[in-house]
Amino acid sequence: MRTSRAERTTTYVVLVLAAMLALYPIGLILVKAVQPDAIGAASGVDLGNFAEAWDQGEFGSYLRTSVIVTACVVVGATLLSSLAGYAFGTMRFRGSTALFYLLLLGLMVPSEAVVIPLYFQLRSVGLLDTYTALVLPQIAQSLAFGTFWMRAYFRSTSREVVEAARLDGAGHLRIFWSILLPMGRPAVTTMMVLFFMWTWNEFLLPLVVIPSGDLLTAPLGLALFQGQYTAGTSLLAAGAVMVAFPVVVFYLFAQRHFIRGMVDGATKG
Amino acid sequence: MTSHASSAAADASIPPRTDRRQAGASGEPPAAPRRPGRRTGGAPGEPGLIAYAYVAPALVVFALFLLAPLVYAVQLSFYEWDGLGLGTWVGLDNYVAVFTDPELRAPFGHALVLVVFFSLLPVTFGMLLAALMTRTRVRGAGFFRTVLFLPQVVALTVVAVVWRQIYAPTGPLNDALRLVGLDGFARGWLGDRDWVLVAIGLVGTWVGTGLCTVLFLAGLSKVGRELYESSRLDGAGFWAELRFISLPSLRGELAVALTLTMVAALRTFDLVYVMTGGGPGNASRVPSYEVYDRAIQEGDVGTGITVALVLTVVILAATWLVNRIADDREAA
């Protein structure tokens, strides 16, 4: 389509401006992270902040917790959502509609309403400050979207493939695991990408269920660090970069899945 | 960088097509001959009970870690409880308090201010950017899309840390203001009662604009090119095109964008917790912060949970209202 030269110029100016605004804060933190803190110190690139934040700021341990929690949630939520989505998408059973709507409730209830009572329930069974407290509630919160998403996928699968497999003597589990799930790799990948981002970035749940601060996840560690070291902005910046790094790098590689997941998930919802 | 840019460019054409394929496919399976009794998806004679085995793991985790706390929340909202001893039944007192106590009402007012910045502004900016990118064939559209969406994927804690530095009394924002001679405007933005909500709100604008742009771009890519071509022949300018073609065809996406960003605004927690801790004074306390502070910090569990439940109802009502309006317009 043709537009006037003036209009085209305006478009690019606006877009470049918007892109710069989007990138500026990210660039700022990157620059701060590699600058030495001390005034008068040689300017230039200094990666020492990362090492110091890793050791002194304990970001190594925060990141380890985050990696473990995120891995468990992504695997667990994907498995449970896929199994449930398979049943809801391909089978008819008594109460399926009611159960499905019950799960969908999870899409609508904000975690604020759940996290506080969860704290007291977990406390009464001695599960605060454990991986269980970080992982299972997060899986529960992911299941609504996951089941919804996978049900849509399994409903779209071809009946003929299933019938053919069945004639060959494949059972449900086999059809699910060896045929339909591998065929749905794009849908599954997109969902896993979203689970990864949500879990990695989650703040309220770990804040509440890890009162002792022994198993802090990376975003929480960063918040704590900011409270303690008001002077060392470079260390803080280095910490922030380490917290953001995994998701951002992942985003740049899998941005198709991030964006499609957000857009599709939103419009399907 | 090169590989990233090229993949972004190549990718630019993908979403609409895949979208459509998925959308079309998710309706009905291809017309397979349907015999009665075979629609269950189970082989003949196979008990439908097997389905429960597939659903059970998800349901158990969901029931234990989401439903049970939710039910407990409702129960606790009728009690005054410090989180330790025995609670006292107070009936609806907590609910009455949320509606009458100015200290409890204020956070909801703050949340409304944030809705303007988190929702209305990003939707407006997103609409303009998407319209611009659709009207002119933009080179590097994939690159712009990727960059604009980027703030959406960074943890809000990180976002908060970065923006705290930008807003600092000696930070880049104030430096810039002084540079252009607006010294009078320079201030500690997050320490200023009158400006703190605006400052937090603008961070929400920064985060949300990319999401809205991408949503609208996806929506506009489904509008037939011919429609634009013919309007162009009729001499329609940018604004006419936006008003008469783009806006009407984006009703669904508008509802989605408004819903997502409004919910994000109403639920704001990370930003406030890290940037201001509700201050200065109580100027930036928002509902979620109130919930956390009351229930966990101050040992006023009943009130805190009631705020959470009222917030839930507000969110549900807002979501319902936005989608209701969108549906009505669509039907009309």
XYZ file of C-alpha atoms in Angstrom:
601
model
C 0.000 0.000 0.000
C 1.228 3.446 -0.769
C 1.391 6.321 1.617
C 2.879 9.732 1.173
C 6.529 10.278 1.916
C 5.679 12.639 4.762
C 3.425 10.068 6.350
C 6.016 7.365 6.015
C 8.608 9.571 7.653
C 6.253 10.340 10.527
C 5.597 6.647 10.995
C 9.275 5.833 11.279
C 9.964 8.738 13.595
C 7.160 7.636 15.920
C 8.255 4.010 15.823
C 11.902 4.770 16.470
C 10.904 7.042 19.339
C 8.674 4.354 20.835
C 11.394 1.746 20.459
C 13.882 4.019 22.173
C 11.499 4.622 25.056
C 10.974 0.879 25.388
C 14.698 0.181 25.355
C 16.002 3.097 27.416
C 15.375 1.678 30.929
C 16.784 -1.670 29.892
C 19.876 -0.057 28.413
C 20.275 2.101 31.501
C 20.406 -0.892 33.828
C 22.821 -2.700 31.529
C 25.183 0.259 31.504
C 24.976 0.671 35.276
C 25.673 -2.990 35.784
C 29.046 -2.819 34.069
C 30.126 0.488 35.580
C 32.253 0.523 38.713
C 30.523 2.175 41.652
C 33.398 4.137 43.133
C 33.573 7.747 42.028
C 36.702 8.501 40.129
C 37.286 4.882 39.245
C 38.225 4.183 35.695
C 35.169 4.253 33.520
C 34.671 1.439 31.099
C 33.368 -2.049 31.195
C 33.775 -3.935 34.444
C 32.162 -7.299 34.871
C 33.240 -7.533 38.499
C 29.818 -6.364 39.665
C 28.290 -9.594 38.489
C 30.774 -11.713 40.401
C 30.269 -9.618 43.496
C 26.486 -9.704 43.256
C 26.649 -13.439 42.696
C 28.699 -14.027 45.859
C 28.045 -11.157 48.215
C 24.492 -10.555 47.098
C 23.783 -14.293 47.161
C 22.283 -14.098 43.708
C 23.816 -17.470 42.994
C 21.566 -19.064 45.551
C 18.481 -17.058 44.500
C 18.967 -18.063 40.905
C 19.401 -21.691 41.857
C 16.125 -21.661 43.750
C 14.405 -19.985 40.823
C 15.766 -22.525 38.369
C 14.597 -25.460 40.490
C 11.163 -23.973 41.120
C 10.640 -22.938 37.514
C 11.714 -26.329 36.173
C 9.368 -28.157 38.545
C 6.442 -25.893 37.774
C 6.885 -25.951 34.008
C 7.206 -29.729 33.879
C 4.477 -30.370 36.437
C 1.972 -27.882 35.087
C 2.567 -28.995 31.503
C 2.065 -32.645 32.365
C -1.065 -32.115 34.456
C -2.592 -29.642 31.987
C -1.949 -31.937 29.060
C -3.462 -34.958 30.772
C -6.534 -33.002 31.827
C -6.772 -31.249 28.478
C -6.660 -34.619 26.736
C -9.593 -35.931 28.727
C -11.618 -32.726 28.336
C -10.782 -32.480 24.657
C -11.288 -36.025 23.468
C -13.561 -37.859 25.917
C -17.050 -37.411 27.173
C -17.700 -38.167 30.761
C -20.181 -37.353 33.448
C -19.595 -33.949 34.971
C -16.966 -32.934 32.447
C -18.535 -29.540 31.811
C -18.894 -28.742 35.492
C -15.337 -29.831 36.248
C -14.011 -27.801 33.359
C -15.751 -24.663 34.545
C -14.478 -25.296 38.039
C -10.933 -25.288 36.679
C -11.645 -22.150 34.679
C -12.387 -20.411 37.959
C -8.627 -20.369 38.360
C -8.359 -18.012 35.380
C -10.542 -15.475 37.087
C -9.564 -15.564 40.744
C -6.531 -13.363 41.341
C -3.802 -14.918 43.449
C -4.244 -12.164 46.050
C -7.398 -13.890 47.250
C -5.650 -17.223 47.557
C -2.155 -16.479 48.797
C -2.999 -15.238 52.296
C -5.180 -18.201 53.332
C -2.602 -20.435 51.702
C 0.005 -19.003 54.043
C -1.977 -20.058 57.095
C -2.868 -23.452 55.667
C 0.733 -24.197 54.753
C 1.841 -22.974 58.160
C -0.517 -25.351 59.922
C 0.948 -28.331 58.068
C 4.530 -27.112 58.410
C 5.127 -26.496 54.720
C 6.195 -22.845 54.795
C 9.732 -22.207 53.542
C 9.759 -25.328 51.403
C 9.946 -26.051 47.709
C 6.497 -27.614 47.989
C 5.087 -24.240 49.007
C 6.719 -22.563 46.030
C 5.892 -25.197 43.432
C 2.456 -26.696 44.021
C 0.463 -23.454 44.427
C 2.150 -22.095 41.321
C 1.161 -25.225 39.412
C -2.385 -24.848 40.693
C -2.482 -21.276 39.433
C -1.173 -22.311 36.021
C -3.570 -25.202 35.532
C -6.598 -23.166 34.526
C -4.888 -21.625 31.550
C -2.996 -24.833 30.722
C -6.035 -27.079 30.709
C -7.986 -24.546 28.693
C -5.159 -24.255 26.180
C -4.548 -28.005 25.832
C -8.243 -28.818 25.613
C -8.455 -26.481 22.625
C -5.507 -28.262 21.047
C -6.799 -31.789 21.648
C -10.218 -30.850 20.309
C -8.554 -29.714 17.109
C -6.727 -32.998 16.562
C -7.871 -35.279 13.822
C -10.247 -38.021 14.784
C -8.913 -40.199 11.971
C -5.432 -40.352 13.446
C -6.894 -41.501 16.724
C -9.135 -44.093 15.066
C -6.227 -45.448 13.052
C -4.057 -45.724 16.139
C -6.838 -47.451 17.951
C -7.213 -50.002 15.167
C -3.528 -50.694 15.577
C -4.225 -51.511 19.183
C -3.006 -48.340 20.855
C -4.571 -47.496 24.193
C -5.459 -44.064 25.495
C -2.165 -43.506 27.204
C -0.271 -44.411 24.075
C -2.388 -42.231 21.835
C -1.918 -39.372 24.239
C 1.798 -39.734 24.855
C 3.189 -41.073 21.580
C 0.848 -39.593 19.008
C -1.182 -36.546 19.943
C 1.229 -34.870 22.352
C 4.198 -34.940 19.948
C 1.937 -33.642 17.183
C 0.988 -30.730 19.398
C 4.522 -29.551 19.969
C 3.880 -25.944 18.872
C 0.941 -25.607 21.266
C 2.842 -27.292 24.092
C 5.965 -25.182 23.542
C 4.000 -21.951 23.590
C 2.314 -22.956 26.827
C 5.607 -23.936 28.430
C 7.131 -20.603 27.460
C 4.316 -18.780 29.239
C 4.567 -21.006 32.323
C 8.274 -20.308 32.405
C 7.815 -16.552 32.253
C 5.014 -16.445 34.811
C 6.835 -18.643 37.300
C 10.198 -16.954 36.962
C 8.680 -13.493 37.408
C 6.233 -14.368 40.209
C 6.622 -12.193 43.263
C 3.696 -12.332 45.665
C 3.588 -16.095 46.231
C 7.272 -16.532 47.179
C 7.109 -13.365 49.283
C 4.310 -14.847 51.362
C 5.215 -18.535 51.590
C 8.950 -18.037 52.281
C 8.793 -15.927 55.464
C 12.213 -16.975 56.736
C 13.919 -15.851 53.550
C 15.824 -19.113 53.232
C 14.535 -20.075 49.824
C 14.220 -16.752 48.077
C 13.590 -16.748 44.359
C 15.506 -14.331 42.158
C 12.934 -11.482 41.950
C 12.519 -11.600 45.730
C 16.239 -11.654 46.314
C 16.485 -8.541 44.177
C 13.802 -6.746 46.192
C 15.560 -7.679 49.417
C 18.911 -6.603 48.015
C 17.496 -3.221 47.063
C 16.323 -2.739 50.636
C 19.744 -3.545 52.075
C 22.246 -1.947 49.734
C 20.920 1.472 48.913
C 24.380 2.764 48.100
C 25.688 0.213 45.650
C 23.605 0.914 42.592
C 26.000 -0.997 40.357
C 25.616 -4.189 42.366
C 21.875 -3.690 42.378
C 21.912 -3.188 38.634
C 24.029 -6.304 38.153
C 21.531 -8.255 40.251
C 18.614 -6.873 38.240
C 20.302 -7.914 35.019
C 20.820 -11.445 36.323
C 17.168 -11.716 37.330
C 15.930 -10.455 33.971
C 18.528 -12.196 31.838
C 17.084 -15.723 31.489
C 13.628 -14.567 30.433
C 14.883 -11.847 28.112
C 17.347 -14.131 26.337
C 14.684 -16.772 26.079
C 12.279 -14.165 24.749
C 14.642 -13.069 22.008
C 14.974 -16.668 20.855
C 11.380 -17.750 21.307
C 9.610 -14.428 20.861
C 7.246 -16.011 18.380
C 5.990 -18.317 21.135
C 5.854 -15.571 23.754
C 3.862 -13.228 21.579
C 1.610 -15.820 20.042
C 0.941 -17.304 23.461
C -0.087 -13.975 24.913
C -2.218 -13.027 21.913
C -3.830 -16.410 21.314
C -4.307 -17.175 24.965
C -5.927 -13.813 25.469
C -8.306 -14.036 22.552
C -9.263 -17.613 23.243
C -9.946 -16.677 26.842
C 21.844 -9.647 16.427
C 21.615 -10.444 12.748
C 20.044 -13.813 13.277
C 17.601 -12.309 15.689
C 16.630 -9.518 13.350
C 16.130 -11.849 10.440
C 14.088 -14.294 12.455
C 11.952 -11.427 13.646
C 11.431 -10.223 10.120
C 10.635 -13.671 8.814
C 8.308 -14.156 11.682
C 6.338 -11.017 11.025
C 4.152 -12.762 8.489
C 3.501 -15.874 10.523
C 1.091 -15.111 13.346
C -2.007 -14.132 11.373
C -1.876 -17.249 9.263
C -1.240 -19.619 12.124
C -3.855 -17.806 14.136
C -6.432 -18.480 11.546
C -5.485 -22.067 11.057
C -5.679 -22.719 14.756
C -8.895 -20.824 15.153
C -10.495 -22.679 12.277
C -9.299 -26.022 13.470
C -10.369 -25.612 17.045
C -14.026 -25.590 16.040
C -15.166 -28.936 14.743
C -13.025 -31.856 13.702
C -13.029 -32.566 9.988
C -16.269 -34.157 8.917
C -15.657 -37.710 9.965
C -18.613 -40.050 9.665
C -20.291 -39.954 13.004
C -21.871 -43.071 14.284
C -23.906 -42.952 17.424
C -21.954 -44.236 20.347
C -18.603 -43.396 18.829
C -18.670 -39.710 19.685
C -17.546 -40.391 23.201
C -14.018 -40.827 21.974
C -13.754 -44.063 23.893
C -13.401 -47.322 22.058
C -16.534 -49.470 22.065
C -17.124 -50.957 25.443
C -14.430 -48.902 27.076
C -15.590 -47.378 30.322
C -15.713 -43.564 30.301
C -14.286 -43.776 33.791
C -10.779 -43.659 32.378
C -11.239 -39.932 31.788
C -11.254 -39.300 35.510
C -7.778 -40.786 35.802
C -6.498 -38.146 33.375
C -8.264 -35.278 35.065
C -7.597 -36.351 38.646
C -3.989 -35.177 39.139
C -4.805 -31.680 37.924
C -7.995 -31.529 39.963
C -6.303 -32.673 43.162
C -3.559 -30.028 42.954
C -6.111 -27.423 41.934
C -8.470 -28.321 44.773
C -5.773 -28.377 47.444
C -3.825 -25.290 46.449
C -6.410 -23.032 44.875
C -9.959 -23.998 45.795
C -9.311 -24.835 49.428
C -7.537 -21.520 50.114
C -10.311 -19.696 48.317
C -12.980 -21.299 50.492
C -10.864 -20.626 53.571
C -10.543 -16.989 52.472
C -14.300 -16.580 52.441
C -14.499 -18.155 55.887
C -11.754 -15.949 57.319
C -13.409 -12.814 55.994
C -16.114 -13.232 58.647
C -13.610 -13.264 61.480
C -11.383 -10.864 63.274
C -8.160 -12.807 63.625
C -4.565 -11.885 64.398
C -3.234 -15.015 62.756
C -2.249 -16.643 66.037
C -4.910 -17.313 68.662
C -8.577 -17.886 68.145
C -10.530 -15.673 65.830
C -13.700 -13.827 66.732
C -16.762 -14.093 64.531
C -17.675 -10.596 63.380
C -20.208 -11.318 60.670
C -20.095 -8.724 57.909
C -18.096 -6.169 59.878
C -15.008 -6.566 57.712
C -17.015 -5.950 54.569
C -18.679 -2.914 56.095
C -15.235 -1.632 57.034
C -13.916 -1.951 53.489
C -16.726 0.265 52.235
C -16.765 2.797 55.067
C -13.239 3.061 56.472
C -11.443 5.773 54.461
C -8.126 4.055 55.072
C -9.430 0.932 53.381
C -11.219 2.760 50.613
C -8.264 4.908 49.614
C -6.300 2.035 48.026
C -9.198 1.335 45.681
C -9.176 4.980 44.647
C -5.459 4.726 43.946
C -6.090 1.636 41.859
C -8.541 3.614 39.727
C -5.851 6.207 39.015
C -3.530 3.387 37.986
C -6.197 2.033 35.609
C -5.900 5.232 33.578
C -2.142 4.790 33.225
C -1.959 1.006 33.004
C -4.938 0.566 30.739
C -6.320 3.623 28.948
C -2.970 5.079 27.922
C -1.428 1.818 26.670
C -4.590 0.994 24.739
C -4.514 4.431 23.109
C -0.807 4.315 22.313
C -1.049 0.702 21.174
C -3.876 1.600 18.843
C -1.950 4.473 17.281
C 1.224 2.428 16.848
C -0.605 -0.551 15.387
C -2.540 1.698 13.010
C 0.666 3.379 11.879
C 2.379 0.051 11.342
C -0.558 -1.295 9.373
C -1.113 1.748 7.210
C 2.450 2.078 6.051
C 4.431 -0.917 5.036
C 7.059 -0.685 7.744
C 10.474 -2.134 7.150
C 11.685 -4.022 10.183
C 8.163 -4.364 11.562
C 9.212 -7.562 13.296
C 12.043 -5.747 15.010
C 9.785 -2.991 16.306
C 7.241 -5.515 17.511
C 9.904 -7.469 19.380
C 11.352 -4.362 21.008
C 8.002 -2.839 21.968
C 6.867 -6.097 23.584
C 10.107 -6.519 25.528
C 9.032 -4.639 28.706
C 6.228 -7.159 29.056
C 8.611 -10.055 29.689
C 10.948 -8.437 32.218
C 10.117 -9.258 35.846
C 8.226 -6.355 37.430
C 10.698 -6.390 40.304
C 13.441 -5.574 37.839
C 11.257 -2.948 36.207
C 10.655 -1.395 39.618
C 14.367 -1.326 40.453
C 15.199 0.340 37.146
C 12.481 2.968 37.344
C 13.353 3.797 40.930
C 16.713 4.879 39.617
C 15.160 6.855 36.781
C 12.908 8.694 39.248
C 15.623 9.257 41.861
C 16.223 12.880 42.939
C 19.541 12.811 41.083
C 18.321 10.381 38.428
C 18.172 10.795 34.664
C 14.614 12.170 34.616
C 15.481 15.094 36.853
C 18.763 15.586 35.009
C 16.851 15.867 31.766
C 14.358 18.336 33.244
C 17.157 20.530 34.549
C 18.909 20.322 31.215
C 15.946 21.845 29.419
C 15.459 24.470 32.106
C 12.480 22.936 33.848
C 14.250 22.898 37.201
C 10.997 23.658 38.962
C 9.599 20.321 37.875
C 12.510 18.276 39.158
C 11.660 16.444 42.364
C 11.949 13.130 44.145
C 9.073 11.678 42.170
C 8.434 8.682 44.386
C 8.630 10.744 47.549
C 6.057 13.272 46.393
C 2.494 12.602 47.558
C 0.964 14.294 44.533
C 3.127 12.649 41.926
C 3.828 9.179 43.239
C 0.795 7.541 41.617
C 1.508 9.219 38.302
C 5.107 8.026 38.507
C 4.057 4.434 39.197
C 1.346 4.724 36.574
C 3.763 5.745 33.845
C 5.760 2.594 34.520
C 2.548 0.683 33.839
C 2.154 2.605 30.597
C 5.685 1.620 29.661
C 4.980 -2.047 30.394
C 1.553 -2.292 28.770
C 1.925 -0.401 25.512
C 3.799 -3.184 23.733
C 1.230 -5.810 24.660
C -1.588 -3.638 23.320
C 0.321 -2.853 20.130
C 0.946 -6.524 19.442
C -2.660 -7.480 20.169
C -3.968 -4.807 17.823
C -1.438 -5.688 15.135
C -2.687 -9.265 15.234
C -6.258 -8.020 14.981
C -5.558 -5.639 12.124
C -3.733 -8.300 10.157
C -7.064 -10.061 9.765
C -8.722 -7.044 8.185
C -8.900 -7.497 4.450
C -6.324 -5.529 2.538
C -8.997 -4.602 -0.005
C -10.848 -2.629 2.629
C -7.834 -0.418 3.153
C -7.114 -0.226 -0.568
C -10.581 0.994 -1.394
C -10.685 3.486 1.441
C -7.348 4.765 0.250
C -8.809 5.251 -3.228
C -11.584 7.259 -1.621
C -8.877 9.450 -0.146
C -9.202 8.371 3.482
C -6.447 9.778 5.650
C -4.865 8.190 8.712
C -7.538 9.326 11.148
C -10.480 8.416 8.936
C -9.011 4.991 8.373
C -8.446 4.532 12.100
C -11.966 5.615 12.935
C -13.935 3.826 10.236
C -11.940 0.679 9.550
C -9.390 -0.156 12.218
C -11.373 0.723 15.336
C -14.562 -1.104 14.389
C -12.687 -4.236 13.382
C -10.739 -4.343 16.637
C -13.658 -4.625 19.047
C -12.648 -8.061 20.277
C -8.997 -7.132 20.671
C -9.959 -3.902 22.414
C -11.973 -5.831 24.966
C -9.081 -8.223 25.525
C -6.520 -5.434 25.848
C -8.703 -3.483 28.245
C -9.376 -6.574 30.329
C -5.739 -7.644 30.594
C -4.405 -4.184 31.371
C -7.203 -3.298 33.786
C -6.701 -6.489 35.731
C -2.970 -5.760 35.835
C -3.691 -2.246 37.128
C -6.087 -3.410 39.815
C -3.660 -6.111 40.955
C -0.500 -3.982 41.005
C 1.722 -5.229 43.765
C 5.365 -5.761 42.790
C 5.842 -2.209 41.535
C 4.444 -0.632 44.675
C 6.190 -3.016 47.035
C 9.602 -2.366 45.531
C 9.254 1.271 44.459
C 7.478 2.927 47.381
C 6.267 0.434 49.966
C 2.928 2.235 49.828
C 4.425 5.608 50.672
C 4.996 8.425 51.098
C 2.534 8.174 53.967
C -0.232 6.091 52.469
C -0.219 7.866 49.128
C 0.571 4.825 46.988
C -1.075 2.013 48.931
C -3.021 -0.144 46.499
C -5.447 -2.993 47.297
C -2.943 -5.847 46.920
C -0.446 -4.032 49.061
C -3.133 -3.423 51.654
C -3.963 -7.148 51.615
C -0.360 -8.173 52.183
C 0.413 -5.515 54.742
C -2.706 -6.078 56.839
C -2.813 -9.853 56.736
C 0.855 -10.757 56.953
C 2.613 -7.761 58.465
C 0.063 -6.275 60.836
C -1.788 -9.416 61.869
C -5.173 -8.105 60.809
C -6.037 -11.172 58.765
C -9.802 -10.801 58.487
C -9.653 -7.269 57.104
C -6.795 -8.092 54.746
C -8.599 -11.063 53.273
C -11.809 -9.126 52.934
C -9.966 -6.502 50.905
C -8.669 -9.341 48.715
C -12.156 -10.730 48.179
C -13.633 -7.330 47.407
C -10.773 -6.800 44.966
C -11.633 -10.129 43.347
C -15.233 -9.051 42.907
C -14.134 -5.700 41.472
C -11.900 -7.503 38.980
C -14.648 -9.913 37.960
C -17.125 -7.052 37.596
C -14.720 -4.979 35.518
C -13.921 -7.941 33.267
C -17.576 -8.740 32.841
C -18.473 -5.128 32.101
C -15.789 -4.655 29.453
C -16.742 -7.846 27.661
C -20.416 -7.113 27.998
C -19.959 -3.754 26.307
C -17.871 -5.326 23.557
C -20.503 -8.000 22.943
C -23.340 -5.506 22.890
C -21.634 -3.409 20.292
C -20.893 -6.469 18.253
C -24.510 -7.534 18.339
C -25.782 -4.073 17.466
